[in-house]
C-alpha atoms as one frame of an Amber mdcrd trajectory, in Angstrom:
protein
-107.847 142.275  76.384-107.099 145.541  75.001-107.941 148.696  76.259-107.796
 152.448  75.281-108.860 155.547  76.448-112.037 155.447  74.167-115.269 157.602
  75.366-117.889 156.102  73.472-120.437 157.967  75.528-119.594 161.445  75.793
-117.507 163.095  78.560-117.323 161.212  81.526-118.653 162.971  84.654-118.568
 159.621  86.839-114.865 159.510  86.497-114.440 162.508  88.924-116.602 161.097
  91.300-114.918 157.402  91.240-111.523 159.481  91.994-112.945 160.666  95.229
-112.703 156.861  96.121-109.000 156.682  95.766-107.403 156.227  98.912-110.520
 154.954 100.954-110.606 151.720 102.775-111.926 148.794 101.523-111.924 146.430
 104.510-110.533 146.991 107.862-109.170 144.663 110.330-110.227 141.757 108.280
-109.648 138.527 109.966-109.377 135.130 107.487-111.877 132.329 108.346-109.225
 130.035 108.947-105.465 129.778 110.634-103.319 128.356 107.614-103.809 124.899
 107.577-102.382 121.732 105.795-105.512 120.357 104.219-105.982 123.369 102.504
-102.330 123.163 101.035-102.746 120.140 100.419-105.634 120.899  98.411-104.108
 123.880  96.320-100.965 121.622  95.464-103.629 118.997  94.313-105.297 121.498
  92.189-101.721 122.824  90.737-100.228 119.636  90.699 -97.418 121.367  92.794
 -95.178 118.301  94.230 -92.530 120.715  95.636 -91.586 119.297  98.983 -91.480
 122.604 101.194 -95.492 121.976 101.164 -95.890 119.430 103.034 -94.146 117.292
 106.335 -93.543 118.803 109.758 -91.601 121.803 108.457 -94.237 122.482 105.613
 -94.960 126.150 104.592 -97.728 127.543 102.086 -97.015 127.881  98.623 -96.651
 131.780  98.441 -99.726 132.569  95.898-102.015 130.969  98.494-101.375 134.699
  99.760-105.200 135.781  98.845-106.531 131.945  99.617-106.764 132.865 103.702
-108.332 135.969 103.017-111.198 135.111 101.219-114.768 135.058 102.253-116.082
 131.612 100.630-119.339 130.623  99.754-121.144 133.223 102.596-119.495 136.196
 101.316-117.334 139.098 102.404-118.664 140.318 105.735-115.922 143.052 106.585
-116.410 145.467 103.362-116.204 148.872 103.878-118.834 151.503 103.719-116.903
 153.095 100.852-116.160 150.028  98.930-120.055 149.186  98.964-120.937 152.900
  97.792-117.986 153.004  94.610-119.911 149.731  93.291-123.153 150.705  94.247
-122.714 154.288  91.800-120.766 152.048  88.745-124.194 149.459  89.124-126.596
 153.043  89.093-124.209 154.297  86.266-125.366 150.673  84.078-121.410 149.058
  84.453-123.126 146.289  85.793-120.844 143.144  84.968-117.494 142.622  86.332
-114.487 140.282  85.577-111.089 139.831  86.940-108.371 141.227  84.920-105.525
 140.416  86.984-103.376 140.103  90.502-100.004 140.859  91.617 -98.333 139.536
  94.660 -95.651 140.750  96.965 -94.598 137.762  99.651 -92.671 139.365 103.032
 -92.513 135.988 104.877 -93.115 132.493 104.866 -96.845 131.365 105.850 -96.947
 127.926 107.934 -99.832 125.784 109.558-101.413 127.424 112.652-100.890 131.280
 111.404-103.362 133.158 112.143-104.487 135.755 109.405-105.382 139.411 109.424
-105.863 142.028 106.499-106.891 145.487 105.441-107.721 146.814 101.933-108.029
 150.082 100.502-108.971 150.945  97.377-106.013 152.143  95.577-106.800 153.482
  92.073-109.755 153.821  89.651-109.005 153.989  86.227-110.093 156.450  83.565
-113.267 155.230  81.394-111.822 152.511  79.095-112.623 150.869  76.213-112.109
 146.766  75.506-113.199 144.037  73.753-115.602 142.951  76.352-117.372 146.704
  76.652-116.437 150.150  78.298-115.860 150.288  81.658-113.403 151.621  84.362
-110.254 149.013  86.071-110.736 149.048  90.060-107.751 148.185  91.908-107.806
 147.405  95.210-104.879 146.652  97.841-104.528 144.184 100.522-101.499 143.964
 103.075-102.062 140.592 104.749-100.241 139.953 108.328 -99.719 136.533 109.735
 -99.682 136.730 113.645 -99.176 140.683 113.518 -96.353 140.948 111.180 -96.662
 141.549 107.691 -96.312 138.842 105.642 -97.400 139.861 102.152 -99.489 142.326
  99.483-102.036 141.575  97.068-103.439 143.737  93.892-106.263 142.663  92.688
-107.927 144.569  89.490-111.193 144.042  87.823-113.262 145.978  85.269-116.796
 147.090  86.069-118.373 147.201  82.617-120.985 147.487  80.418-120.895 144.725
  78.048-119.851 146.171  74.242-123.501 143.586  72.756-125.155 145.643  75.229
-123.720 148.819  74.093-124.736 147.980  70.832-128.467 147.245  70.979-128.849
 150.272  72.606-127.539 152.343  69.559-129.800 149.595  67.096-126.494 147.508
  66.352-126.011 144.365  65.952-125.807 141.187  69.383-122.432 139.336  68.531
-121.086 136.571  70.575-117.479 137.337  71.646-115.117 136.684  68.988-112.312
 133.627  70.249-108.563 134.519  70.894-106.832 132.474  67.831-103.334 132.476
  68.209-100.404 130.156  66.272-101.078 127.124  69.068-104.921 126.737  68.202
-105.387 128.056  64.770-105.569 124.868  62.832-108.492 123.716  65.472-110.517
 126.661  64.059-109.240 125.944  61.035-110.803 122.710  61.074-114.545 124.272
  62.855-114.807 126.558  59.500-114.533 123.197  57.310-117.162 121.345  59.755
-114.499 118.817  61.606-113.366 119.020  65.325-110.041 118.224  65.458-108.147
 117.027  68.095-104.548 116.900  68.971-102.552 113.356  69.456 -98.852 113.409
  70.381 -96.984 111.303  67.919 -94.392 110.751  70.808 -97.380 109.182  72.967
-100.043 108.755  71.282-101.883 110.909  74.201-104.915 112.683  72.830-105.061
 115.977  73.991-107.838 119.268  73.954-107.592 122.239  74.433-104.839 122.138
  72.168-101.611 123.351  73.368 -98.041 123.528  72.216 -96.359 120.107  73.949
 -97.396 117.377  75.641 -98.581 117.040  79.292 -98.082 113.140  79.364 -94.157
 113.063  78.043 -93.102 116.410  76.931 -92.904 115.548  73.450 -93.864 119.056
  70.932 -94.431 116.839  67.760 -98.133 115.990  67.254-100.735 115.557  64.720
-104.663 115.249  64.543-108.036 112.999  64.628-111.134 114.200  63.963-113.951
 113.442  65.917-116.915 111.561  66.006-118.984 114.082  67.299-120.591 111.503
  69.896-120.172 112.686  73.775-122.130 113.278  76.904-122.279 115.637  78.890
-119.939 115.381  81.866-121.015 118.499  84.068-123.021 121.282  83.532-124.418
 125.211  84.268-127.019 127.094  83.761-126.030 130.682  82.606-128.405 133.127
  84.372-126.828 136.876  84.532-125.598 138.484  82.817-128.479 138.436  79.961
-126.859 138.224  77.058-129.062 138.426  73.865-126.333 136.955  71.826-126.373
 133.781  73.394-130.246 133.346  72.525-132.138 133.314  69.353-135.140 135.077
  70.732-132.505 137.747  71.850-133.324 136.917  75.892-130.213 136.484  76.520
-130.738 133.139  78.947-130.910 131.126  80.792-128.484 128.622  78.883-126.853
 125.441  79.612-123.005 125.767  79.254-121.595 121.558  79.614-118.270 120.015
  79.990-118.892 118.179  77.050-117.205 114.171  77.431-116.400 113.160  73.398
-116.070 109.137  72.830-112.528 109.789  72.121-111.833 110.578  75.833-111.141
 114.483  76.057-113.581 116.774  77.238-114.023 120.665  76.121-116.711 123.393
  76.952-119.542 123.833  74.747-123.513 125.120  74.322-126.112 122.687  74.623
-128.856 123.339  72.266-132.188 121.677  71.215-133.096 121.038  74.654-134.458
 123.495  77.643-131.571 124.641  79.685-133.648 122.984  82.828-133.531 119.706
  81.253-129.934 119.286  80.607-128.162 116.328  83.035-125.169 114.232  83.538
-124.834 111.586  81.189-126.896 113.213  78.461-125.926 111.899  75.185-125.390
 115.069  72.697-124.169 115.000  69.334-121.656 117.834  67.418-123.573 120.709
  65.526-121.864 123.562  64.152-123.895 126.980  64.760-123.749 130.010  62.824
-123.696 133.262  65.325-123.487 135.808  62.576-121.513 135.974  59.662-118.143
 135.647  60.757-118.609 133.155  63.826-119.097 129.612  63.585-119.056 127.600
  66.593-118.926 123.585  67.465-121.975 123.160  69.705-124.029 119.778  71.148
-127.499 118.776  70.288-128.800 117.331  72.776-131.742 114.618  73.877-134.102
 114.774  76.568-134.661 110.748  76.487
């Protein structure tokens, strides 16, 4: 993401007022819903695939960047928010920055956590950023701080930033321009894979140490290491392994009657064994299931986007 001090809209009154903010409290004497606890080590290191030994047996401790894990509020929400966090998101929603996404997190660890800590926070909102400008749309970076205490002592500090924006297709059909999609990060480790989507074939890697087919595409194998590798093209048969159904944000791009949604994004299964995220069109969003059988399209966005996509069939 890029960002720069762009003002797109004029000069920006709200910023003043989001400064007031700096300094407030976000949460106070926040308790976690839970004392540190094995199975839920055991299920980060299952997610990580994180064998170290310190996590587990009778002298187990957490893995460190579980710091934020204990604090949060699961599926029911955060119930210990501050009056002054609610009202700073409350006036960027009024102000139309609307749609939010982690940017990023950094982590300061004091002290060890182990099973049967019991966990205590408190947050304050520590800096609101100028009006930006990015790829996704303009918006302002919110950083909040959280010093986290295991049985009364301090035992680490979390950042945790995210923009409040609104989106740049947005932006645009207010001023009459053009709804794009937004554009994929190419880089040296996936560029023959759009290489291959502009000439109609999805291509996936194979390691020639392993034979291991492997998507996304990345620089080395997972299976033996090896960084030699070639590709297959597919057959453009799958099914569809998992699904959503993309609700809000409405974004026109992502609809030809310019809606903007609902949409079915699928964990698409191919018959050569990987899976990767795509659109499922020619069938109501409501419709889509597991075990759908969906064959490869290629869609034209606009004139410089082409994307691999999945047709799919309501028998």
């Amino acid at each position: 993401m890029t960002a720069g001090t762009g003002t797109p809209e004029g000069p920006d009154e709200l910023y003043g007022r989001l400064k007031e903010f700096e300094g407030r409290a976000a949460a106070t004497a926040g308790t976690g819903k839970d004392p540190v606890n094995e199975p839920m080590i055991r299920h980060w290191c299952e997610a990580m695939g994180d064998t170290n030994p310190a996590y587990s047996g009778p002298d187990a401790v957490a893995p460190p960047t579980m710091l934020q894990a204990w604090t949060m509020g699961g599926l029911s929400g955060h119930t210990d928010r501050s009056a002054a966090y609610e009202e700073l998101f409350g006036l960027l929603d009024g102000a139309g920055y609307t749609s939010v996404v982690a940017t990023d997190c950094e982590q300061e660890y004091l002290r060890p956590l182990q099973p049967g800590d019991r966990i205590t926070f408190d947050a304050v909102i520590e800096s609101v950023s100028e009006r930006k400008t990015t790829k996704l749309g303009t918006g302002y970076f919110v950083t909040t701080r959280m010093d986290v205490r295991a049985d009364g002592e301090p035992a680490g500090t979390h950042r945790f930033r995210i923009l409040k924006y609104i989106p740049a297709a947005k932006r645009a059909a207010r001023g009459g321009g053009r709804n794009l999609r937004p554009r994929p990060v190419i880089n040296r480790d996936n560029a023959g894979f759009w290489q291959g989507v502009a000439e109609h074939r999805l291509l996936i890697q194979r390691c020639t140490g392993c034979g291991t087919l492997r998507f996304p595409w990345l620089p080395g194998c997972n299976a033996c290491g090896c960084q030699e590798w070639d590709t297959v093209e597919a057959s453009g048969e799958g099914t569809v392994f998992s699904h959503v159904v993309m609700h809000h944000p409405p974004f026109p791009a992502f609809a030809a009657d310019g809606a903007g949604g609902p949409y079915a994004v699928a964990l698409i299964e191919l018959a050569e064994g990987v899976r990767m995220v795509a659109n499922v069109i020619g069938v109501p969003y409501d419709k889509v299931r597991p075990g759908m059988p969906v064959r490869l399209e290629f869609l034209r966005t606009d004139p410089e986007l082409e994307l691999p996509v999945f047709r799919g069939g309501e028998g």
